[in-house]
Tab-separated table of C-alpha atoms and ligand atoms in Angstrom:
chain	number	residue	atom	x	y	z
A	4	MET	CA	-35.755	-61.959	75.183
A	5	SER	CA	-36.706	-65.571	74.768
A	6	THR	CA	-40.234	-66.655	73.974
A	7	ARG	CA	-40.590	-70.168	75.250
A	8	GLY	CA	-42.792	-72.888	73.948
A	9	ALA	CA	-43.436	-76.598	73.762
A	10	ILE	CA	-43.487	-79.046	70.858
A	11	ALA	CA	-45.746	-81.867	71.960
A	12	ARG	CA	-47.975	-84.822	71.219
A	13	GLN	CA	-51.573	-84.831	72.372
A	14	LYS	CA	-52.232	-87.478	75.055
A	15	GLY	CA	-55.966	-87.581	75.599
A	16	ASP	CA	-56.856	-84.165	76.969
A	17	THR	CA	-53.286	-83.291	77.880
A	18	PHE	CA	-49.944	-83.136	76.061
A	19	GLU	CA	-46.345	-84.313	76.385
A	20	GLY	CA	-43.314	-83.062	74.569
A	21	ARG	CA	-40.205	-80.934	74.631
A	22	TYR	CA	-39.208	-77.425	75.525
A	23	HIS	CA	-38.236	-74.829	72.879
A	24	HIS	CA	-36.455	-71.680	74.086
A	25	TRP	CA	-36.259	-68.970	71.392
A	26	ASP	CA	-38.910	-67.377	69.144
A	27	SER	CA	-41.678	-69.789	70.063
A	28	TYR	CA	-44.493	-67.472	68.913
A	29	PRO	CA	-46.594	-68.528	65.890
A	30	THR	CA	-44.632	-66.470	63.311
A	31	GLY	CA	-41.433	-68.102	64.649
A	32	LEU	CA	-41.802	-71.670	65.878
A	33	GLY	CA	-45.288	-72.152	64.394
A	34	LYS	CA	-44.122	-71.356	60.898
A	35	ALA	CA	-40.858	-73.289	61.439
A	36	LEU	CA	-42.812	-76.429	62.367
A	37	TRP	CA	-44.998	-76.010	59.285
A	38	ASP	CA	-41.933	-75.575	57.071
A	39	VAL	CA	-39.871	-78.478	58.431
A	40	TYR	CA	-42.925	-80.755	58.274
A	41	HIS	CA	-43.550	-80.013	54.604
A	42	GLU	CA	-39.989	-79.498	53.423
A	43	GLN	CA	-37.421	-81.403	55.402
A	44	PHE	CA	-39.661	-84.203	56.688
A	45	GLN	CA	-41.744	-84.303	53.483
A	46	ASP	CA	-45.103	-84.596	55.286
A	47	ASN	CA	-43.926	-87.516	57.429
A	48	LEU	CA	-45.369	-86.537	60.813
A	49	ASP	CA	-44.203	-89.659	62.692
A	50	GLU	CA	-40.647	-89.104	61.553
A	51	MET	CA	-40.753	-85.416	62.426
A	52	LEU	CA	-42.075	-86.068	65.943
A	53	ARG	CA	-39.553	-88.869	66.443
A	54	VAL	CA	-36.743	-86.380	65.771
A	55	LEU	CA	-38.252	-83.351	67.522
A	56	ILE	CA	-39.538	-85.154	70.612
A	57	ASP	CA	-37.894	-88.580	71.008
A	58	GLU	CA	-34.371	-88.089	69.693
A	59	HIS	CA	-33.701	-84.831	71.568
A	60	PRO	CA	-34.976	-85.427	75.094
A	61	ALA	CA	-33.400	-82.309	76.611
A	62	GLY	CA	-35.360	-80.092	74.239
A	63	TRP	CA	-34.367	-77.273	71.948
A	64	SER	CA	-32.682	-73.934	72.055
A	65	SER	CA	-34.031	-73.234	68.562
A	66	ILE	CA	-35.224	-74.963	65.420
A	67	VAL	CA	-36.381	-71.696	63.816
A	68	GLY	CA	-34.654	-71.117	60.485
A	69	LYS	CA	-32.477	-74.200	60.971
A	70	ASP	CA	-31.592	-76.968	58.545
A	71	PHE	CA	-32.445	-80.535	59.571
A	72	ALA	CA	-30.255	-81.903	56.778
A	73	VAL	CA	-27.401	-81.039	59.169
A	74	THR	CA	-27.076	-83.040	62.408
A	75	PRO	CA	-28.703	-81.134	65.292
A	76	GLY	CA	-26.561	-80.090	68.247
A	77	TYR	CA	-25.798	-77.115	70.434
A	78	ASN	CA	-23.216	-74.611	69.174
A	79	ASP	CA	-21.175	-73.083	71.955
A	80	TYR	CA	-20.613	-69.412	71.253
A	81	GLY	CA	-16.971	-68.721	70.620
A	82	LYS	CA	-16.108	-72.070	69.089
A	83	GLY	CA	-13.762	-72.268	66.124
A	84	ASN	CA	-11.687	-69.543	64.527
A	85	CYS	CA	-12.716	-65.958	63.898
A	86	LEU	CA	-13.895	-65.445	60.337
A	87	LYS	CA	-12.269	-62.032	60.263
A	88	CYS	CA	-8.797	-62.739	61.650
A	89	GLY	CA	-8.559	-66.511	62.116
A	90	ARG	CA	-7.784	-66.303	65.840
A	91	LEU	CA	-9.616	-67.972	68.698
A	92	ALA	CA	-12.465	-66.229	70.516
A	93	TRP	CA	-10.623	-65.625	73.813
A	94	GLU	CA	-7.773	-63.777	72.077
A	95	HIS	CA	-10.231	-61.006	71.178
A	96	TYR	CA	-10.984	-60.016	74.778
A	97	TYR	CA	-8.447	-58.944	77.413
A	98	GLN	CA	-10.580	-60.303	80.221
A	99	ASP	CA	-10.199	-63.811	78.791
A	100	TRP	CA	-6.425	-63.726	78.351
A	101	GLU	CA	-5.182	-64.740	81.793
A	102	SER	CA	-7.507	-67.724	82.113
A	103	HIS	CA	-5.966	-68.934	78.841
A	104	GLY	CA	-2.390	-68.443	80.071
A	105	LYS	CA	-1.654	-65.199	78.203
A	106	LYS	CA	-0.085	-62.416	80.268
A	107	LEU	CA	-1.693	-58.988	80.139
A	108	THR	CA	0.596	-56.420	78.501
A	109	ALA	CA	1.000	-52.843	79.729
A	110	LYS	CA	-1.243	-51.690	76.867
A	111	ALA	CA	-3.850	-54.256	77.796
A	112	ARG	CA	-3.906	-53.071	81.403
A	113	LYS	CA	-4.164	-49.454	80.326
A	114	ASP	CA	-7.013	-50.223	77.918
A	115	MET	CA	-8.865	-52.169	80.571
A	116	ALA	CA	-8.450	-49.325	83.046
A	117	ASN	CA	-10.206	-47.185	80.440
A	118	GLY	CA	-12.996	-49.692	79.988
A	119	ARG	CA	-11.713	-51.108	76.696
A	120	TYR	CA	-11.691	-54.876	76.596
A	121	MET	CA	-11.486	-55.523	72.875
A	122	ALA	CA	-7.914	-56.701	72.290
A	123	LEU	CA	-8.079	-56.931	68.495
A	124	GLU	CA	-10.407	-53.997	67.940
A	125	HIS	CA	-13.156	-56.162	66.557
A	126	PRO	CA	-15.465	-58.685	68.175
A	127	PHE	CA	-15.057	-62.403	67.522
A	128	GLU	CA	-17.006	-63.525	64.464
A	129	GLY	CA	-17.928	-67.156	64.857
A	130	PRO	CA	-18.388	-69.511	61.928
A	131	GLU	CA	-22.002	-69.684	60.743
A	132	SER	CA	-23.857	-72.836	61.607
A	133	ASN	CA	-27.434	-73.553	60.694
A	134	ASN	CA	-28.041	-76.845	62.451
A	135	ALA	CA	-31.025	-77.047	64.791
A	136	GLU	CA	-29.771	-76.439	68.322
A	137	CYS	CA	-30.771	-78.850	71.076
A	138	TYR	CA	-29.636	-79.129	74.686
A	139	CYS	CA	-28.550	-82.772	74.452
A	140	HIS	CA	-26.095	-83.001	71.552
A	141	GLY	CA	-23.104	-81.019	70.319
A	142	ASP	CA	-21.790	-78.766	73.078
A	143	ARG	CA	-24.602	-79.392	75.576
A	144	HIS	CA	-25.471	-82.632	77.333
A	145	GLU	CA	-28.419	-81.918	79.551
A	146	GLU	CA	-30.871	-84.328	81.085
A	147	ALA	CA	-34.144	-85.325	79.532
A	148	PHE	CA	-37.032	-83.007	80.342
A	149	LEU	CA	-40.612	-83.943	79.566
A	150	VAL	CA	-42.818	-80.897	79.137
A	151	THR	CA	-46.437	-81.567	80.024
A	152	GLU	CA	-49.590	-79.528	80.290
A	153	GLU	CA	-48.919	-79.317	84.018
A	154	ASN	CA	-45.343	-78.048	84.014
A	155	ALA	CA	-45.200	-76.150	80.695
A	156	ALA	CA	-46.528	-72.825	81.948
A	157	GLY	CA	-44.312	-73.163	85.045
A	158	SER	CA	-41.291	-73.521	82.736
A	159	GLY	CA	-42.205	-70.238	81.123
A	160	CYS	CA	-43.823	-71.693	78.017
A	161	GLU	CA	-46.239	-69.226	76.447
A	162	TYR	CA	-47.176	-71.396	73.498
A	163	ALA	CA	-47.606	-75.108	72.892
A	164	TYR	CA	-47.732	-76.758	69.472
A	165	VAL	CA	-49.572	-79.995	69.995
A	166	PHE	CA	-49.832	-82.670	67.314
A	167	ALA	CA	-52.963	-84.806	67.333
A	168	GLU	CA	-53.031	-88.486	68.246
A	169	ASN	CA	-53.450	-91.421	65.885
A	170	GLY	CA	-51.660	-89.811	62.973
A	171	LYS	CA	-54.322	-87.137	62.489
A	172	LEU	CA	-52.748	-84.275	60.576
A	173	ILE	CA	-53.648	-81.526	63.012
A	174	MET	CA	-51.482	-79.112	64.941
A	175	THR	CA	-53.299	-77.335	67.751
A	176	ILE	CA	-51.681	-74.105	68.898
A	177	LEU	CA	-52.277	-73.392	72.560
A	178	SER	CA	-51.429	-70.278	74.447
A	179	SER	CA	-51.041	-69.987	78.182
A	180	LEU	CA	-53.669	-67.611	79.421
A	181	ASN	CA	-53.508	-66.074	82.817
A	182	GLU	CA	-55.351	-62.768	82.901
A	183	ASP	CA	-58.322	-62.876	80.571
A	184	GLU	CA	-60.288	-65.842	81.791
A	185	SER	CA	-63.071	-65.216	79.301
A	186	LYS	CA	-60.716	-66.530	76.612
A	187	MET	CA	-60.214	-69.716	78.566
A	188	ILE	CA	-61.956	-72.350	76.538
A	189	GLY	CA	-59.683	-75.116	77.739
A	190	MET	CA	-57.521	-77.436	75.797
A	191	PHE	CA	-58.948	-79.228	72.818
A	192	GLY	CA	-62.341	-77.811	73.663
A	193	MET	CA	-62.585	-79.957	76.778
A	194	GLY	CA	-63.731	-77.051	78.899
A	195	ASN	CA	-61.546	-78.066	81.806
A	196	PRO	CA	-61.999	-75.264	84.384
A	197	GLU	CA	-58.460	-75.883	85.664
A	198	ALA	CA	-56.913	-75.481	82.232
A	199	LYS	CA	-54.002	-73.104	82.025
A	200	TRP	CA	-54.118	-73.246	78.249
A	201	GLY	CA	-56.474	-71.950	75.636
A	202	VAL	CA	-56.753	-72.869	71.966
A	203	LEU	CA	-55.304	-70.201	69.699
A	204	ALA	CA	-55.680	-72.065	66.405
A	205	ILE	CA	-56.278	-75.499	64.973
A	206	VAL	CA	-54.077	-75.981	61.945
A	207	PRO	CA	-54.781	-78.857	59.512
A	208	LEU	CA	-51.353	-79.867	58.227
A	209	ASP	CA	-52.741	-80.955	54.853
A	210	GLY	CA	-54.524	-77.632	54.286
A	211	PRO	CA	-53.259	-74.284	53.056
A	212	GLU	CA	-50.633	-72.487	55.090
A	213	PRO	CA	-52.321	-70.334	57.742
A	214	ASP	CA	-51.641	-66.660	58.334
A	215	TRP	CA	-49.238	-66.886	61.265
A	216	LYS	CA	-49.435	-63.177	62.042
A	217	ASN	CA	-53.180	-63.466	62.349
A	218	ILE	CA	-52.861	-66.405	64.711
A	219	GLU	CA	-50.337	-64.503	66.776
A	220	ARG	CA	-52.637	-61.494	67.081
A	221	GLY	CA	-55.282	-63.762	68.540
A	222	SER	CA	-53.089	-64.550	71.518
B	307	LIG	ZN1	-11.127	-61.848	64.877
B	308	LIG	ZN1	-30.139	-83.306	71.111
Protein backbone atom coordinates (compact mmCIF):
# COMPACT_ATOMS: atom_id res chain seq x y z
CA MET A 1 0.00 0.00 0.00
CA SER A 2 1.37 3.38 -0.92
CA THR A 3 1.30 6.30 1.47
CA ARG A 4 1.35 9.41 -0.64
CA GLY A 5 2.76 12.76 0.21
CA ALA A 6 4.07 16.05 -1.09
CA ILE A 7 7.47 17.72 -0.87
CA ALA A 8 6.80 21.42 -1.18
CA ARG A 9 7.80 25.03 -0.70
CA GLN A 10 5.61 27.35 1.34
CA LYS A 11 4.03 30.10 -0.80
CA GLY A 12 2.37 32.51 1.58
CA ASP A 13 -0.37 30.51 3.27
CA THR A 14 -0.31 27.73 0.70
CA PHE A 15 2.32 25.39 -0.76
CA GLU A 16 3.64 24.15 -4.10
CA GLY A 17 5.76 21.14 -4.79
CA ARG A 18 5.95 17.57 -6.00
CA TYR A 19 4.22 14.29 -5.39
CA HIS A 20 5.89 11.40 -3.53
CA HIS A 21 4.28 7.96 -3.82
CA TRP A 22 5.70 5.44 -1.31
CA ASP A 23 6.21 5.58 2.47
CA SER A 24 5.38 9.26 2.82
CA TYR A 25 4.61 9.04 6.56
CA PRO A 26 6.94 10.85 9.00
CA THR A 27 9.08 7.78 9.86
CA GLY A 28 9.56 7.24 6.09
CA LEU A 29 9.67 10.40 3.99
CA GLY A 30 10.00 12.75 6.97
CA LYS A 31 13.13 11.07 8.21
CA ALA A 32 14.44 10.65 4.63
CA LEU A 33 14.14 14.40 4.03
CA TRP A 34 15.95 15.10 7.29
CA ASP A 35 18.73 12.67 6.36
CA VAL A 36 19.28 13.82 2.78
CA TYR A 37 19.24 17.46 3.92
CA HIS A 38 21.97 16.89 6.50
CA GLU A 39 23.98 14.20 4.76
CA GLN A 40 23.79 14.33 1.01
CA PHE A 41 22.96 18.02 0.60
CA GLN A 42 25.10 19.05 3.60
CA ASP A 43 22.54 21.51 5.01
CA ASN A 44 22.12 23.30 1.67
CA LEU A 45 18.34 23.75 1.57
CA ASP A 46 18.23 25.68 -1.73
CA GLU A 47 20.18 22.96 -3.47
CA MET A 48 18.04 20.21 -1.97
CA LEU A 49 14.78 21.88 -3.04
CA ARG A 50 16.20 22.59 -6.49
CA VAL A 51 16.80 18.85 -6.95
CA LEU A 52 13.67 17.57 -5.19
CA ILE A 53 11.21 20.08 -6.65
CA ASP A 54 12.66 21.81 -9.74
CA GLU A 55 14.78 19.14 -11.40
CA HIS A 56 12.18 16.36 -11.16
CA PRO A 57 8.90 17.96 -12.23
CA ALA A 58 6.96 14.70 -12.54
CA GLY A 59 7.58 13.91 -8.88
CA TRP A 60 8.87 10.86 -7.09
CA SER A 61 8.11 7.22 -6.69
CA SER A 62 10.45 7.15 -3.69
CA ILE A 63 13.43 8.92 -2.18
CA VAL A 64 13.25 6.90 1.06
CA GLY A 65 16.51 5.06 1.70
CA LYS A 66 17.93 6.20 -1.64
CA ASP A 67 21.34 7.60 -2.49
CA PHE A 68 21.47 11.02 -4.15
CA ALA A 69 25.12 10.48 -5.07
CA VAL A 70 23.66 8.30 -7.85
CA THR A 71 21.68 9.99 -10.64
CA PRO A 72 17.93 9.78 -9.90
CA GLY A 73 15.68 7.94 -12.34
CA TYR A 74 12.94 5.36 -12.46
CA ASN A 75 13.97 1.69 -12.47
CA ASP A 76 11.66 -0.48 -14.51
CA TYR A 77 11.11 -3.78 -12.75
CA GLY A 78 12.61 -6.61 -14.72
CA LYS A 79 15.45 -4.66 -16.28
CA GLY A 80 18.87 -6.23 -16.65
CA ASN A 81 19.95 -9.79 -16.01
CA CYS A 82 18.85 -12.05 -13.18
CA LEU A 83 21.38 -12.08 -10.36
CA LYS A 84 20.73 -15.77 -9.80
CA CYS A 85 20.92 -17.19 -13.32
CA GLY A 86 21.97 -14.33 -15.60
CA ARG A 87 18.90 -14.59 -17.84
CA LEU A 88 16.42 -11.88 -18.73
CA ALA A 89 13.27 -11.33 -16.68
CA TRP A 90 10.78 -12.60 -19.29
CA GLU A 91 12.55 -15.96 -19.59
CA HIS A 92 11.51 -16.73 -16.00
CA TYR A 93 7.77 -16.69 -16.69
CA TYR A 94 5.91 -18.82 -19.25
CA GLN A 95 3.27 -16.17 -19.74
CA ASP A 96 5.92 -13.79 -21.08
CA TRP A 97 7.51 -16.20 -23.55
CA GLU A 98 5.29 -15.82 -26.61
CA SER A 99 5.34 -12.02 -26.57
CA HIS A 100 9.13 -12.34 -26.72
CA GLY A 101 9.06 -14.79 -29.64
CA LYS A 102 9.74 -17.97 -27.65
CA LYS A 103 7.44 -20.91 -28.39
CA LEU A 104 5.77 -22.63 -25.46
CA THR A 105 7.01 -26.21 -25.04
CA ALA A 106 4.77 -29.15 -24.13
CA LYS A 107 6.10 -28.97 -20.57
CA ALA A 108 5.38 -25.27 -20.41
CA ARG A 109 1.78 -25.81 -21.52
CA LYS A 110 1.32 -28.60 -19.01
CA ASP A 111 2.76 -26.49 -16.18
CA MET A 112 0.55 -23.57 -17.09
CA ALA A 113 -2.51 -25.81 -17.16
CA ASN A 114 -1.59 -26.68 -13.57
CA GLY A 115 -1.20 -23.05 -12.60
CA ARG A 116 2.61 -23.05 -12.64
CA TYR A 117 4.08 -20.11 -14.49
CA MET A 118 7.62 -20.10 -13.17
CA ALA A 119 9.73 -21.41 -16.06
CA LEU A 120 13.07 -21.51 -14.23
CA GLU A 121 11.72 -22.45 -10.82
CA HIS A 122 12.81 -19.21 -9.25
CA PRO A 123 11.57 -15.66 -9.62
CA PHE A 124 13.63 -13.05 -11.46
CA GLU A 125 16.06 -11.28 -9.15
CA GLY A 126 16.74 -7.83 -10.48
CA PRO A 127 20.00 -5.99 -9.92
CA GLU A 128 19.91 -3.76 -6.83
CA SER A 129 19.70 -0.07 -7.48
CA ASN A 130 19.59 2.59 -4.82
CA ASN A 131 19.06 5.72 -6.87
CA ALA A 132 16.12 7.93 -5.95
CA GLU A 133 13.23 7.04 -8.24
CA CYS A 134 11.38 9.82 -10.05
CA TYR A 135 8.71 9.71 -12.74
CA CYS A 136 10.60 11.88 -15.23
CA HIS A 137 14.02 10.28 -15.72
CA GLY A 138 15.35 6.77 -16.30
CA ASP A 139 12.55 4.47 -17.45
CA ARG A 140 9.68 6.93 -16.93
CA HIS A 141 9.05 10.18 -18.77
CA GLU A 142 5.89 11.64 -17.35
CA GLU A 143 4.63 15.18 -17.52
CA ALA A 144 5.27 17.81 -14.92
CA PHE A 145 2.77 17.83 -12.07
CA LEU A 146 2.62 20.68 -9.58
CA VAL A 147 1.16 19.59 -6.26
CA THR A 148 -0.56 22.41 -4.41
CA GLU A 149 -2.57 22.76 -1.25
CA GLU A 150 -5.68 22.55 -3.42
CA ASN A 151 -4.96 19.37 -5.36
CA ALA A 152 -2.72 17.47 -2.92
CA ALA A 153 -5.46 15.79 -0.91
CA GLY A 154 -7.31 15.01 -4.16
CA SER A 155 -4.17 13.22 -5.41
CA GLY A 156 -4.27 11.03 -2.34
CA CYS A 157 -1.56 12.86 -0.40
CA GLU A 158 -1.89 12.24 3.32
CA TYR A 159 1.17 14.22 4.33
CA ALA A 160 2.91 17.34 3.08
CA TYR A 161 6.45 18.37 3.99
CA VAL A 162 6.57 22.09 3.45
CA PHE A 163 9.80 24.08 3.59
CA ALA A 164 9.54 27.67 4.78
CA GLU A 165 10.07 30.70 2.55
CA ASN A 166 13.06 33.03 2.52
CA GLY A 167 15.59 30.38 3.43
CA LYS A 168 14.17 29.85 6.92
CA LEU A 169 15.30 26.45 8.13
CA ILE A 170 11.88 25.09 8.98
CA MET A 171 10.03 22.06 7.70
CA THR A 172 6.34 22.05 8.55
CA ILE A 173 4.69 18.64 8.44
CA LEU A 174 1.04 18.81 7.47
CA SER A 175 -1.46 16.03 7.50
CA SER A 176 -4.69 15.94 5.57
CA LEU A 177 -7.50 15.80 8.06
CA ASN A 178 -10.97 14.83 7.08
CA GLU A 179 -12.86 13.37 10.01
CA ASP A 180 -11.76 15.03 13.22
CA GLU A 181 -12.39 18.68 12.57
CA SER A 182 -11.36 19.64 16.09
CA LYS A 183 -7.76 18.97 15.03
CA MET A 184 -8.14 21.36 12.14
CA ILE A 185 -5.98 24.29 13.05
CA GLY A 186 -5.27 25.20 9.46
CA MET A 187 -2.02 25.51 7.67
CA PHE A 188 0.76 27.49 9.24
CA GLY A 189 -1.61 28.53 11.99
CA MET A 190 -3.62 30.68 9.59
CA GLY A 191 -6.90 29.31 10.85
CA ASN A 192 -8.35 29.06 7.37
CA PRO A 193 -11.77 27.39 7.86
CA GLU A 194 -11.49 25.84 4.38
CA ALA A 195 -8.14 24.24 5.12
CA LYS A 196 -7.88 20.58 4.30
CA TRP A 197 -4.57 20.38 6.13
CA GLY A 198 -3.54 20.54 9.73
CA VAL A 199 -0.10 21.07 11.24
CA LEU A 200 1.38 17.86 12.62
CA ALA A 201 4.80 19.23 13.54
CA ILE A 202 7.11 22.15 12.95
CA VAL A 203 10.64 20.88 12.57
CA PRO A 204 13.58 23.33 12.82
CA LEU A 205 16.20 21.90 10.46
CA ASP A 206 19.08 23.27 12.54
CA GLY A 207 17.77 21.69 15.75
CA PRO A 208 18.04 18.17 17.10
CA GLU A 209 16.47 15.35 15.13
CA PRO A 210 12.82 14.96 16.15
CA ASP A 211 11.18 11.71 17.21
CA TRP A 212 9.50 10.72 13.95
CA LYS A 213 7.41 8.00 15.57
CA ASN A 214 6.02 10.54 17.98
CA ILE A 215 5.14 12.89 15.15
CA GLU A 216 3.47 10.06 13.29
CA ARG A 217 1.35 9.13 16.30
CA GLY A 218 0.04 12.67 16.37
CA SER A 219 -1.55 12.25 12.97
ZN1 LIG B 1 17.02 -16.15 -12.75
ZN1 LIG C 1 13.19 12.94 -12.75
